[in-house]
Amino acid sequence: MLNAPIKVQTFLANVPLFKELASDELDRIASNTHEVRAARAEVLFRRGDAALGFHIIVFGQVKLAFTSPRGDEKVVDLIGPGQSFGEAVMFMERPHVVTAQTLSDSLLLYIAREIVFQELERDPRFVRRIIAGLSSRLHRLMSDLENDSLHSGTQRVIGYLLRDSDESPVPGRALEVTLPATKGVIASRLSLTQEHFSRILHDLAARGLIEVHGRAIYIPDVARLRASD
């Protein structure tokens, strides 16, 4: 894991939530921000823990998940560099509703709740950005719920593989996607069993729509794959 210190103010200035803040505002937030260096599979917080701040990922990846009474894990979200998590329950002053665990060696910034509340009182623009960020997260979660409820397993997998591609791709354009986590984690994220997820990938490969090379998925024709769902 990298041990070199980072310039917290510089990093925060490039995060959408903070990018319009003045240098003195960034200084105040940075003074209440702590670096968290976490090894792979380290738990950052558990469901039920007090939410006294929130995290932003500098590098690495974190999964947010909860476990059913039967012991089955459901992955709610996968968070990557530049993304934040934990704000909603922090503002509600409620305990965390999921467990956060790193999927790789990670560096995160932890921002204390008190300084966020102080800045919210100082700057109404900051309030609007917070609301916009939470609204965007809610919109994505609602889209995920719709996807899980109304679409077949194959449609969910295709949608996930093409989540960052052009909605109207040029016929014949190829794309390579690297799965950001193990197939088991991705399957849980899509509300599928790992076996079902693997069968779908195998079927798509047999139809010539994708090529699977470990975590690397090669899509020879994006438009053809999108039309197949």
Short mmCIF file of C-alpha atoms in Angstrom, two decimals:
data_model
loop_
_atom_site.label_atom_id
_atom_site.label_comp_id
_atom_site.label_asym_id
_atom_site.label_seq_id
_atom_site.Cartn_x
_atom_site.Cartn_y
_atom_site.Cartn_z
CA MET A 1 0.00 0.00 0.00
CA LEU A 2 1.25 3.48 -0.81
CA ASN A 3 2.34 5.43 2.28
CA ALA A 4 3.13 8.83 0.76
CA PRO A 5 0.98 11.59 2.27
CA ILE A 6 -1.48 13.39 0.04
CA LYS A 7 -2.43 17.05 -0.08
CA VAL A 8 -5.88 16.86 1.44
CA GLN A 9 -6.94 20.38 0.41
CA THR A 10 -5.91 19.75 -3.20
CA PHE A 11 -7.84 16.48 -3.34
CA LEU A 12 -10.95 17.96 -1.75
CA ALA A 13 -10.88 20.89 -4.17
CA ASN A 14 -11.41 18.41 -7.03
CA VAL A 15 -14.29 16.54 -5.39
CA PRO A 16 -17.64 17.83 -6.79
CA LEU A 17 -19.01 18.34 -3.30
CA PHE A 18 -16.23 20.80 -2.39
CA LYS A 19 -14.88 22.17 -5.66
CA GLU A 20 -16.56 25.59 -5.36
CA LEU A 21 -15.40 26.25 -1.81
CA ALA A 22 -12.90 29.00 -1.04
CA SER A 23 -9.44 28.08 0.20
CA ASP A 24 -10.23 29.05 3.80
CA GLU A 25 -13.34 26.82 3.73
CA LEU A 26 -11.28 23.94 2.37
CA ASP A 27 -8.71 24.54 5.09
CA ARG A 28 -11.38 24.24 7.77
CA ILE A 29 -12.70 21.00 6.32
CA ALA A 30 -9.21 19.60 5.78
CA SER A 31 -8.35 20.30 9.42
CA ASN A 32 -11.16 17.91 10.41
CA THR A 33 -10.31 15.30 7.79
CA HIS A 34 -8.29 12.18 8.55
CA GLU A 35 -6.55 9.77 6.21
CA VAL A 36 -7.65 6.17 6.53
CA ARG A 37 -5.33 3.57 5.03
CA ALA A 38 -7.08 0.23 4.87
CA ALA A 39 -5.86 -3.13 3.65
CA ARG A 40 -7.98 -5.37 1.45
CA ALA A 41 -10.99 -6.92 3.26
CA GLU A 42 -10.79 -4.42 6.14
CA VAL A 43 -14.13 -3.38 7.65
CA LEU A 44 -14.49 0.40 7.89
CA PHE A 45 -17.75 0.30 9.81
CA ARG A 46 -20.49 -2.20 10.51
CA ARG A 47 -24.24 -2.00 10.33
CA GLY A 48 -25.41 -0.42 13.58
CA ASP A 49 -22.23 1.62 14.18
CA ALA A 50 -22.69 5.33 14.89
CA ALA A 51 -22.33 7.55 11.79
CA LEU A 52 -20.09 10.38 13.00
CA GLY A 53 -18.78 11.39 9.57
CA PHE A 54 -18.43 10.16 6.01
CA HIS A 55 -15.72 8.79 3.70
CA ILE A 56 -14.33 9.78 0.31
CA ILE A 57 -12.18 7.28 -1.59
CA VAL A 58 -8.81 8.50 -2.88
CA PHE A 59 -7.88 5.12 -4.34
CA GLY A 60 -9.18 1.61 -3.87
CA GLN A 61 -12.70 0.22 -3.71
CA VAL A 62 -15.32 -0.35 -1.04
CA LYS A 63 -18.43 -2.49 -1.02
CA LEU A 64 -21.52 -1.54 0.95
CA ALA A 65 -23.51 -4.58 1.99
CA PHE A 66 -25.78 -6.09 4.59
CA THR A 67 -26.31 -9.67 5.69
CA SER A 68 -29.69 -11.38 5.88
CA PRO A 69 -30.77 -13.36 8.96
CA ARG A 70 -29.84 -16.50 6.99
CA GLY A 71 -26.30 -15.22 6.55
CA ASP A 72 -26.60 -14.28 2.85
CA GLU A 73 -24.77 -11.11 1.85
CA LYS A 74 -26.46 -8.54 -0.37
CA VAL A 75 -24.10 -6.00 -1.98
CA VAL A 76 -25.89 -2.65 -2.15
CA ASP A 77 -23.22 -0.59 -3.89
CA LEU A 78 -19.60 -0.56 -5.05
CA ILE A 79 -17.79 2.72 -4.38
CA GLY A 80 -14.62 3.81 -6.22
CA PRO A 81 -12.11 6.68 -6.34
CA GLY A 82 -13.61 10.16 -5.95
CA GLN A 83 -16.90 8.81 -4.61
CA SER A 84 -18.22 9.30 -1.11
CA PHE A 85 -20.43 7.25 1.17
CA GLY A 86 -22.07 7.54 4.56
CA GLU A 87 -23.48 11.06 4.19
CA ALA A 88 -27.18 10.17 4.34
CA VAL A 89 -27.18 8.42 7.72
CA MET A 90 -24.75 11.04 9.04
CA PHE A 91 -27.27 13.82 8.36
CA MET A 92 -30.07 11.72 9.82
CA GLU A 93 -27.91 11.11 12.89
CA ARG A 94 -28.82 7.45 12.64
CA PRO A 95 -26.58 4.36 12.82
CA HIS A 96 -25.13 2.91 9.63
CA VAL A 97 -27.56 0.58 7.84
CA VAL A 98 -24.87 -1.28 5.88
CA THR A 99 -21.37 -2.61 6.47
CA ALA A 100 -18.50 -1.03 4.51
CA GLN A 101 -15.56 -3.26 3.60
CA THR A 102 -12.61 -2.64 1.30
CA LEU A 103 -12.19 -4.82 -1.79
CA SER A 104 -8.58 -3.74 -2.30
CA ASP A 105 -5.89 -1.78 -0.49
CA SER A 106 -7.45 1.64 -0.18
CA LEU A 107 -6.82 5.20 0.91
CA LEU A 108 -9.83 7.16 2.13
CA LEU A 109 -10.52 10.51 3.70
CA TYR A 110 -12.81 10.57 6.71
CA ILE A 111 -14.57 13.90 7.28
CA ALA A 112 -16.06 14.55 10.71
CA ARG A 113 -19.75 15.37 10.97
CA GLU A 114 -19.23 18.49 13.08
CA ILE A 115 -17.24 20.40 10.45
CA VAL A 116 -19.79 19.51 7.74
CA PHE A 117 -22.63 20.85 9.87
CA GLN A 118 -20.67 24.05 10.54
CA GLU A 119 -20.08 24.64 6.82
CA LEU A 120 -23.73 23.95 6.04
CA GLU A 121 -24.66 26.81 8.37
CA ARG A 122 -22.06 29.12 6.81
CA ASP A 123 -22.73 28.51 3.11
CA PRO A 124 -26.18 27.79 1.54
CA ARG A 125 -24.40 26.76 -1.69
CA PHE A 126 -22.86 23.88 0.21
CA VAL A 127 -26.35 22.78 1.27
CA ARG A 128 -27.47 22.68 -2.36
CA ARG A 129 -24.47 20.58 -3.38
CA ILE A 130 -25.09 18.15 -0.54
CA ILE A 131 -28.75 17.82 -1.57
CA ALA A 132 -27.77 17.36 -5.23
CA GLY A 133 -25.29 14.65 -4.33
CA LEU A 134 -27.76 12.76 -2.16
CA SER A 135 -30.49 13.13 -4.79
CA SER A 136 -28.19 11.69 -7.44
CA ARG A 137 -27.40 8.74 -5.17
CA LEU A 138 -31.13 8.18 -4.53
CA HIS A 139 -31.89 8.34 -8.26
CA ARG A 140 -29.24 5.71 -8.96
CA LEU A 141 -30.52 3.44 -6.19
CA MET A 142 -34.08 3.74 -7.52
CA SER A 143 -32.84 2.87 -11.00
CA ASP A 144 -31.07 -0.16 -9.54
CA LEU A 145 -34.26 -1.21 -7.76
CA GLU A 146 -36.24 -0.89 -10.99
CA ASN A 147 -33.57 -2.85 -12.83
CA ASP A 148 -33.61 -5.67 -10.26
CA SER A 149 -37.41 -5.79 -10.12
CA LEU A 150 -38.44 -5.49 -13.76
CA HIS A 151 -35.54 -6.87 -15.81
CA SER A 152 -34.38 -10.42 -16.39
CA GLY A 153 -31.02 -11.60 -15.13
CA THR A 154 -29.56 -11.36 -18.65
CA GLN A 155 -30.85 -7.81 -19.03
CA ARG A 156 -29.31 -6.85 -15.69
CA VAL A 157 -25.91 -8.25 -16.67
CA ILE A 158 -25.95 -6.56 -20.08
CA GLY A 159 -27.01 -3.28 -18.49
CA TYR A 160 -24.18 -3.53 -15.99
CA LEU A 161 -21.57 -4.29 -18.67
CA LEU A 162 -22.78 -1.34 -20.75
CA ARG A 163 -23.39 1.09 -17.86
CA ASP A 164 -20.68 3.49 -19.01
CA SER A 165 -21.14 3.09 -22.77
CA ASP A 166 -22.90 5.35 -25.26
CA GLU A 167 -26.69 4.87 -25.30
CA SER A 168 -26.58 4.92 -29.13
CA PRO A 169 -23.33 3.14 -30.01
CA VAL A 170 -21.92 2.98 -33.51
CA PRO A 171 -22.48 -0.52 -34.98
CA GLY A 172 -19.28 -2.56 -34.88
CA ARG A 173 -17.67 -0.53 -32.09
CA ALA A 174 -15.92 -2.74 -29.54
CA LEU A 175 -15.53 -2.22 -25.81
CA GLU A 176 -13.48 -3.85 -23.07
CA VAL A 177 -14.86 -3.82 -19.54
CA THR A 178 -12.94 -4.82 -16.42
CA LEU A 179 -15.15 -6.08 -13.61
CA PRO A 180 -14.27 -3.99 -10.54
CA ALA A 181 -14.75 -6.91 -8.14
CA THR A 182 -15.07 -10.68 -8.08
CA LYS A 183 -17.92 -12.29 -9.96
CA GLY A 184 -19.53 -13.22 -6.65
CA VAL A 185 -19.61 -9.57 -5.53
CA ILE A 186 -20.92 -8.37 -8.90
CA ALA A 187 -23.58 -11.09 -8.86
CA SER A 188 -24.76 -9.98 -5.42
CA ARG A 189 -24.82 -6.38 -6.61
CA LEU A 190 -27.18 -7.48 -9.42
CA SER A 191 -29.32 -9.63 -7.10
CA LEU A 192 -28.15 -12.84 -8.78
CA THR A 193 -26.46 -15.94 -7.47
CA GLN A 194 -22.86 -16.39 -8.58
CA GLU A 195 -23.88 -19.52 -10.50
CA HIS A 196 -26.64 -17.66 -12.37
CA PHE A 197 -24.26 -14.79 -13.17
CA SER A 198 -21.66 -17.23 -14.53
CA ARG A 199 -24.29 -19.01 -16.65
CA ILE A 200 -25.38 -15.70 -18.18
CA LEU A 201 -21.79 -14.78 -19.05
CA HIS A 202 -21.28 -18.26 -20.55
CA ASP A 203 -24.47 -17.92 -22.62
CA LEU A 204 -23.51 -14.46 -23.91
CA ALA A 205 -20.06 -15.79 -24.80
CA ALA A 206 -21.55 -18.81 -26.60
CA ARG A 207 -23.66 -16.41 -28.68
CA GLY A 208 -20.55 -14.48 -29.65
CA LEU A 209 -21.69 -11.33 -27.85
CA ILE A 210 -18.82 -11.20 -25.36
CA GLU A 211 -15.47 -12.81 -24.61
CA VAL A 212 -14.60 -13.52 -20.99
CA HIS A 213 -10.98 -13.40 -19.85
CA GLY A 214 -11.08 -13.50 -16.07
CA ARG A 215 -12.35 -10.11 -14.95
CA ALA A 216 -11.82 -8.64 -18.43
CA ILE A 217 -14.94 -8.75 -20.62
CA TYR A 218 -14.40 -7.99 -24.32
CA ILE A 219 -17.49 -6.85 -26.23
CA PRO A 220 -16.83 -7.03 -29.99
CA ASP A 221 -19.98 -5.09 -30.95
CA VAL A 222 -21.62 -2.88 -28.31
CA ALA A 223 -24.67 -2.14 -30.46
CA ARG A 224 -25.30 -5.87 -31.03
CA LEU A 225 -25.03 -6.66 -27.32
CA ARG A 226 -27.34 -3.79 -26.39
CA ALA A 227 -29.94 -4.93 -28.96
CA SER A 228 -29.83 -8.50 -27.66
CA ASP A 229 -31.37 -7.71 -24.29
#
